[in-house]
mmCIF file of C-alpha atoms in Angstrom:
data_model
loop_
_atom_site.group_PDB
_atom_site.id
_atom_site.type_symbol
_atom_site.label_atom_id
_atom_site.label_comp_id
_atom_site.label_asym_id
_atom_site.label_seq_id
_atom_site.Cartn_x
_atom_site.Cartn_y
_atom_site.Cartn_z
ATOM 1 C CA MET A 1025 120.107 91.329 105.863
ATOM 2 C CA LYS A 1026 117.444 88.776 106.828
ATOM 3 C CA LYS A 1027 118.606 88.906 110.438
ATOM 4 C CA VAL A 1028 118.480 92.708 110.395
ATOM 5 C CA ILE A 1029 114.912 92.759 109.061
ATOM 6 C CA ARG A 1030 113.813 90.034 111.473
ATOM 7 C CA ARG A 1031 115.134 92.123 114.380
ATOM 8 C CA PHE A 1032 113.361 95.176 112.993
ATOM 9 C CA LEU A 1033 110.048 93.328 112.686
ATOM 10 C CA GLY A 1034 110.464 92.071 116.229
ATOM 11 C CA ARG A 1035 110.966 95.634 117.462
ATOM 12 C CA LEU A 1036 107.850 96.737 115.587
ATOM 13 C CA ARG A 1037 105.758 94.025 117.248
ATOM 14 C CA PHE A 1038 106.940 95.204 120.652
ATOM 15 C CA LYS A 1039 106.689 98.927 119.883
ATOM 16 C CA TYR A 1040 103.155 98.825 118.477
ATOM 17 C CA LYS A 1041 101.817 96.015 120.682
ATOM 18 C CA ASN A 1042 99.417 98.193 122.678
ATOM 19 C CA THR A 1043 98.524 100.737 120.002
ATOM 20 C CA LYS A 1044 95.542 101.008 117.670
ATOM 21 C CA ILE A 1045 97.655 100.187 114.602
ATOM 22 C CA LYS A 1046 95.560 97.766 112.516
ATOM 23 C CA LYS A 1047 97.998 97.025 109.681
ATOM 24 C CA MET A 1048 101.720 97.454 109.067
ATOM 25 C CA ILE A 1049 102.014 97.550 105.281
ATOM 26 C CA PHE A 1050 105.318 96.640 103.652
ATOM 27 C CA ILE A 1051 105.810 97.697 100.028
ATOM 28 C CA THR A 1052 108.272 95.219 98.564
ATOM 29 C CA GLY A 1053 109.782 94.742 95.146
ATOM 30 C CA MET A 1054 112.827 95.295 93.040
ATOM 31 C CA GLY A 1055 114.255 98.790 92.874
ATOM 32 C CA HIS A 1056 112.862 100.953 90.037
ATOM 33 C CA SER A 1057 109.633 98.960 89.993
ATOM 34 C CA GLY A 1058 107.311 101.601 91.449
ATOM 35 C CA THR A 1059 107.745 100.998 95.186
ATOM 36 C CA SER A 1060 108.178 104.734 95.893
ATOM 37 C CA ILE A 1061 105.069 105.902 94.055
ATOM 38 C CA LEU A 1062 102.937 103.075 95.481
ATOM 39 C CA ARG A 1063 104.105 103.864 98.994
ATOM 40 C CA LYS A 1064 103.302 107.541 98.472
ATOM 41 C CA ILE A 1065 99.801 106.860 97.109
ATOM 42 C CA ILE A 1066 98.987 104.658 100.108
ATOM 43 C CA GLY A 1067 100.639 107.207 102.403
ATOM 44 C CA ASN A 1068 98.349 109.922 101.028
ATOM 45 C CA HIS A 1069 95.468 108.321 102.934
ATOM 46 C CA HIS A 1070 94.455 110.279 106.028
ATOM 47 C CA GLY A 1071 94.583 107.160 108.181
ATOM 48 C CA VAL A 1072 98.056 106.000 107.061
ATOM 49 C CA PHE A 1073 101.374 107.104 108.524
ATOM 50 C CA ASP A 1074 103.918 107.228 105.703
ATOM 51 C CA VAL A 1075 107.522 106.353 106.581
ATOM 52 C CA LEU A 1076 109.317 108.308 103.873
ATOM 53 C CA ASN A 1077 112.783 106.805 103.752
ATOM 54 C CA GLU A 1078 113.382 103.053 103.887
ATOM 55 C CA ALA A 1079 116.662 103.700 105.714
ATOM 56 C CA ASP A 1080 114.631 105.002 108.672
ATOM 57 C CA ASN A 1081 112.736 101.713 108.884
ATOM 58 C CA LEU A 1082 115.538 100.006 110.747
ATOM 59 C CA TYR A 1083 114.921 102.253 113.745
ATOM 60 C CA GLY A 1084 111.127 102.120 113.782
ATOM 61 C CA ALA A 1085 109.158 105.321 113.316
ATOM 62 C CA THR A 1086 107.273 107.033 116.124
ATOM 63 C CA ILE A 1087 103.677 107.045 114.899
ATOM 64 C CA PRO A 1088 101.178 109.668 116.141
ATOM 65 C CA SER A 1089 98.197 108.089 117.886
ATOM 66 C CA LYS A 1090 95.657 109.233 115.255
ATOM 67 C CA TYR A 1091 96.922 106.712 112.676
ATOM 68 C CA GLU A 1092 95.616 103.155 112.325
ATOM 69 C CA PHE A 1093 97.905 102.093 109.466
ATOM 70 C CA VAL A 1094 101.585 102.534 108.714
ATOM 71 C CA VAL A 1095 103.309 101.990 105.360
ATOM 72 C CA TYR A 1096 106.970 101.104 104.914
ATOM 73 C CA LYS A 1097 108.976 100.652 101.737
ATOM 74 C CA PHE A 1098 111.454 97.803 101.478
ATOM 75 C CA PRO A 1099 112.783 97.663 97.913
ATOM 76 C CA ARG A 1100 115.395 95.023 97.121
ATOM 77 C CA LYS A 1101 114.733 93.163 100.394
ATOM 78 C CA ASP A 1102 113.827 89.475 100.546
ATOM 79 C CA PHE A 1103 110.510 89.040 102.373
ATOM 80 C CA SER A 1104 110.159 85.343 101.630
ATOM 81 C CA PHE A 1105 110.357 84.700 105.387
ATOM 82 C CA LEU A 1106 107.511 87.078 106.381
ATOM 83 C CA ASP A 1107 105.343 84.080 107.327
ATOM 84 C CA ASP A 1108 106.933 83.777 110.772
ATOM 85 C CA SER A 1109 106.361 87.448 111.527
ATOM 86 C CA HIS A 1110 102.754 87.356 110.289
ATOM 87 C CA GLN A 1111 101.995 84.372 112.512
ATOM 88 C CA ALA A 1112 103.428 86.285 115.458
ATOM 89 C CA ASP A 1113 101.489 89.448 114.553
ATOM 90 C CA SER A 1114 98.749 89.284 111.904
ATOM 91 C CA ARG A 1115 99.002 93.042 111.339
ATOM 92 C CA PHE A 1116 102.067 92.469 109.128
ATOM 93 C CA ILE A 1117 101.041 92.471 105.455
ATOM 94 C CA SER A 1118 102.996 92.784 102.213
ATOM 95 C CA VAL A 1119 102.140 94.458 98.914
ATOM 96 C CA SER A 1120 104.611 93.379 96.228
ATOM 97 C CA ILE A 1121 104.974 95.250 92.956
ATOM 98 C CA ILE A 1122 106.653 94.138 89.742
ATOM 99 C CA ARG A 1123 107.394 95.994 86.513
ATOM 100 C CA ASP A 1124 108.456 95.047 83.000
ATOM 101 C CA PRO A 1125 112.127 94.088 83.503
ATOM 102 C CA ARG A 1126 113.147 95.951 80.370
ATOM 103 C CA ASP A 1127 111.807 99.191 81.821
ATOM 104 C CA VAL A 1128 113.483 98.337 85.127
ATOM 105 C CA PHE A 1129 116.774 97.889 83.280
ATOM 106 C CA CYS A 1130 116.447 101.198 81.439
ATOM 107 C CA SER A 1131 115.612 103.024 84.658
ATOM 108 C CA HIS A 1132 118.595 101.472 86.461
ATOM 109 C CA ARG A 1133 120.878 102.403 83.596
ATOM 110 C CA LYS A 1134 119.723 106.031 83.626
ATOM 111 C CA ARG A 1135 120.116 106.321 87.377
ATOM 112 C CA SER A 1136 123.654 104.909 87.285
ATOM 113 C CA GLY A 1137 124.778 107.173 84.476
ATOM 114 C CA GLY A 1138 124.678 104.658 81.640
ATOM 115 C CA SER A 1139 125.915 101.365 83.052
ATOM 116 C CA CYS A 1140 123.901 98.332 84.164
ATOM 117 C CA ASP A 1141 124.696 94.619 84.220
ATOM 118 C CA ALA A 1142 121.800 93.048 82.288
ATOM 119 C CA PRO A 1143 122.384 89.384 83.335
ATOM 120 C CA ALA A 1144 122.664 90.369 87.007
ATOM 121 C CA LEU A 1145 119.515 92.491 86.789
ATOM 122 C CA ILE A 1146 117.615 89.666 85.092
ATOM 123 C CA GLU A 1147 118.636 87.244 87.842
ATOM 124 C CA GLU A 1148 117.512 89.717 90.513
ATOM 125 C CA TRP A 1149 114.196 90.378 88.729
ATOM 126 C CA ILE A 1150 113.459 86.650 88.536
ATOM 127 C CA ARG A 1151 114.231 86.217 92.237
ATOM 128 C CA HIS A 1152 112.012 89.128 93.270
ATOM 129 C CA THR A 1153 109.179 87.992 91.015
ATOM 130 C CA GLU A 1154 109.248 84.408 92.248
ATOM 131 C CA THR A 1155 109.275 85.660 95.856
ATOM 132 C CA ALA A 1156 106.291 87.921 95.095
ATOM 133 C CA LEU A 1157 104.385 85.026 93.539
ATOM 134 C CA ASN A 1158 104.977 82.936 96.649
ATOM 135 C CA LEU A 1159 103.890 85.780 98.942
ATOM 136 C CA GLU A 1160 100.724 86.235 96.893
ATOM 137 C CA LYS A 1161 99.641 82.712 97.843
ATOM 138 C CA GLN A 1162 99.500 83.747 101.497
ATOM 139 C CA SER A 1163 96.668 85.623 103.205
ATOM 140 C CA TYR A 1164 99.039 88.463 104.071
ATOM 141 C CA GLY A 1165 100.456 88.925 100.562
ATOM 142 C CA TYR A 1166 99.209 90.949 97.599
ATOM 143 C CA LEU A 1167 100.850 91.226 94.180
ATOM 144 C CA THR A 1168 100.326 93.988 91.650
ATOM 145 C CA GLN A 1169 101.985 95.197 88.470
ATOM 146 C CA TYR A 1170 103.240 98.733 88.065
ATOM 147 C CA GLU A 1171 101.508 99.020 84.709
ATOM 148 C CA LYS A 1172 98.115 97.982 86.112
ATOM 149 C CA LEU A 1173 98.086 100.764 88.706
ATOM 150 C CA PHE A 1174 97.204 103.254 85.999
ATOM 151 C CA GLU A 1175 94.691 101.303 83.932
ATOM 152 C CA ASN A 1176 90.899 101.784 83.947
ATOM 153 C CA ASN A 1177 90.886 104.919 86.094
ATOM 154 C CA TYR A 1178 93.424 103.525 88.569
ATOM 155 C CA GLU A 1179 91.483 100.322 89.151
ATOM 156 C CA GLY A 1180 94.683 98.610 90.306
ATOM 157 C CA VAL A 1181 95.141 101.135 93.117
ATOM 158 C CA LYS A 1182 91.513 100.737 94.195
ATOM 159 C CA MET A 1183 91.921 96.960 94.389
ATOM 160 C CA ILE A 1184 94.960 97.361 96.651
ATOM 161 C CA PHE A 1185 93.060 99.737 98.925
ATOM 162 C CA ASP A 1186 90.141 97.309 99.141
ATOM 163 C CA TRP A 1187 92.492 94.477 100.054
ATOM 164 C CA ILE A 1188 94.186 96.528 102.787
ATOM 165 C CA GLY A 1189 90.874 97.835 104.109
ATOM 166 C CA LEU A 1190 91.222 101.479 103.116
ATOM 167 C CA ASP A 1191 88.703 103.723 101.409
ATOM 168 C CA SER A 1192 89.129 106.865 99.263
ATOM 169 C CA ALA A 1193 91.602 105.468 96.723
ATOM 170 C CA GLN A 1194 90.675 108.091 94.115
ATOM 171 C CA GLU A 1195 91.099 110.885 96.642
ATOM 172 C CA CYS A 1196 94.586 109.607 97.506
ATOM 173 C CA ILE A 1197 95.596 109.732 93.853
ATOM 174 C CA GLU A 1198 94.252 113.250 93.414
ATOM 175 C CA VAL A 1199 95.878 114.595 96.583
ATOM 176 C CA ASN A 1200 99.217 113.410 95.250
ATOM 177 C CA ALA A 1201 99.529 116.685 93.327
ATOM 178 C CA GLN A 1202 99.275 118.760 96.532
ATOM 179 C CA ARG A 1203 101.128 116.649 99.078
ATOM 180 C CA LYS A 1204 104.827 117.418 99.010
ATOM 181 C CA VAL A 1205 107.228 115.098 100.778
ATOM 182 C CA SER A 1206 110.986 115.189 101.062
ATOM 183 C CA ILE A 1207 113.549 112.439 101.579
ATOM 184 C CA ASN A 1208 116.261 113.823 103.859
ATOM 185 C CA THR A 1209 116.415 117.138 101.980
ATOM 186 C CA LYS A 1210 115.399 120.635 103.080
ATOM 187 C CA THR A 1211 114.047 121.595 99.679
ATOM 188 C CA ILE A 1212 112.282 119.755 96.876
ATOM 189 C CA PRO A 1213 113.910 120.409 93.471
ATOM 190 C CA ASP A 1214 111.658 122.138 90.955
ATOM 191 C CA ARG A 1215 113.367 120.407 88.038
ATOM 192 C CA GLU A 1216 114.740 116.916 87.504
ATOM 193 C CA PRO A 1217 118.242 116.558 89.026
ATOM 194 C CA VAL A 1218 120.889 114.408 87.376
ATOM 195 C CA ARG A 1219 120.209 110.960 88.810
ATOM 196 C CA PHE A 1220 123.711 109.666 89.249
ATOM 197 C CA GLU A 1221 125.050 112.897 90.772
ATOM 198 C CA ASN A 1222 122.654 113.135 93.726
ATOM 199 C CA ASN A 1223 120.301 110.219 94.223
ATOM 200 C CA VAL A 1224 118.588 111.708 97.306
ATOM 201 C CA LEU A 1225 117.701 114.938 95.495
ATOM 202 C CA PHE A 1226 116.490 112.986 92.487
ATOM 203 C CA ARG A 1227 114.205 110.770 94.549
ATOM 204 C CA SER A 1228 112.785 113.766 96.444
ATOM 205 C CA TRP A 1229 111.950 115.282 93.066
ATOM 206 C CA GLN A 1230 110.686 111.989 91.644
ATOM 207 C CA ILE A 1231 108.111 111.112 94.305
ATOM 208 C CA ASN A 1232 106.552 114.570 94.080
ATOM 209 C CA GLN A 1233 105.707 114.223 90.407
ATOM 210 C CA PRO A 1234 102.086 113.648 89.321
ATOM 211 C CA VAL A 1235 100.976 110.016 89.262
ATOM 212 C CA LYS A 1236 101.260 108.935 85.663
ATOM 213 C CA GLN A 1237 102.023 105.967 83.499
ATOM 214 C CA MET A 1238 105.753 105.670 82.798
ATOM 215 C CA SER A 1239 106.126 102.346 81.051
ATOM 216 C CA GLY A 1240 107.305 101.210 77.637
ATOM 217 C CA ALA A 1241 110.390 103.431 77.552
ATOM 218 C CA TRP A 1242 112.473 100.344 76.773
ATOM 219 C CA ARG A 1243 111.099 100.368 73.202
ATOM 220 C CA ASN A 1244 113.149 103.481 72.482
ATOM 221 C CA GLU A 1245 116.023 102.962 74.906
ATOM 222 C CA LEU A 1246 116.955 99.274 74.819
ATOM 223 C CA ASP A 1247 119.728 98.424 72.366
ATOM 224 C CA THR A 1248 119.620 95.300 70.212
ATOM 225 C CA ALA A 1249 122.431 93.504 72.026
ATOM 226 C CA THR A 1250 120.760 93.921 75.425
ATOM 227 C CA GLN A 1251 117.394 92.912 73.997
ATOM 228 C CA LYS A 1252 118.955 89.623 72.873
ATOM 229 C CA ILE A 1253 120.148 88.980 76.446
ATOM 230 C CA PHE A 1254 116.566 89.327 77.632
ATOM 231 C CA ASP A 1255 115.194 87.193 74.821
ATOM 232 C CA LYS A 1256 117.478 84.220 75.408
ATOM 233 C CA ASP A 1257 116.759 83.786 79.133
ATOM 234 C CA ARG A 1258 114.102 81.078 79.207
ATOM 235 C CA ARG A 1259 112.947 81.506 82.813
ATOM 236 C CA LEU A 1260 112.715 85.269 82.350
ATOM 237 C CA CYS A 1261 110.600 84.869 79.225
ATOM 238 C CA GLU A 1262 108.267 82.452 81.020
ATOM 239 C CA LEU A 1263 107.663 84.943 83.806
ATOM 240 C CA MET A 1264 107.302 87.875 81.423
ATOM 241 C CA ALA A 1265 104.695 85.945 79.446
ATOM 242 C CA ARG A 1266 102.827 85.184 82.666
ATOM 243 C CA PHE A 1267 102.427 88.931 83.239
ATOM 244 C CA ASN A 1268 101.751 89.724 79.565
ATOM 245 C CA TYR A 1269 105.008 91.593 79.048
ATOM 246 C CA ILE A 1270 105.648 89.510 75.942
#
């Protein structure tokens, strides 16, 4: 996968070499951590071209000339090697997002119809979080928490926009209610589809919902046995404490 992404980034450098694109923004993070909603909020900006489906990234989107920014979503991908690409083209930047792993687990379990491997998810969450912390140390990396996006009148979103160099963060949140986008579907469902029956329909429905806080569900959904798995992982608990999850 690293080779695939490296080739893709190389194609982007060539494709947008003589354009007015100022920043290529990569939303990275573990699946079910808020990458879709963050990408959509940034994509609501009038100066940002929003690449809707991460599967399309591998081919490179054709961007109309009026845009100066482009936002891509790369959940579950390892961007620990982005340094080489940034040195080759400083327009490459990364916004990483993390979320309480217990909520991530509950979301995964719902999407898959009730099954999720807790130890494997914990290992993946630790890897993504440590990668995000390393990226944050670089000039091209920014790290946010899903939960902080919604606090203090969306202060977390405004901070991301300031870092990227965009204005009108509040406007982009408000326009979210009017802007309808679809992921490879002709229609947007008007009610929540069953997640594990049609993931594409579900995600098209999901990203068109109003921006709202959806955290803490684990308190009602996480069973005692799974909670003990989370509690006994020392490295996980250290990272969770660092982000005030425990």
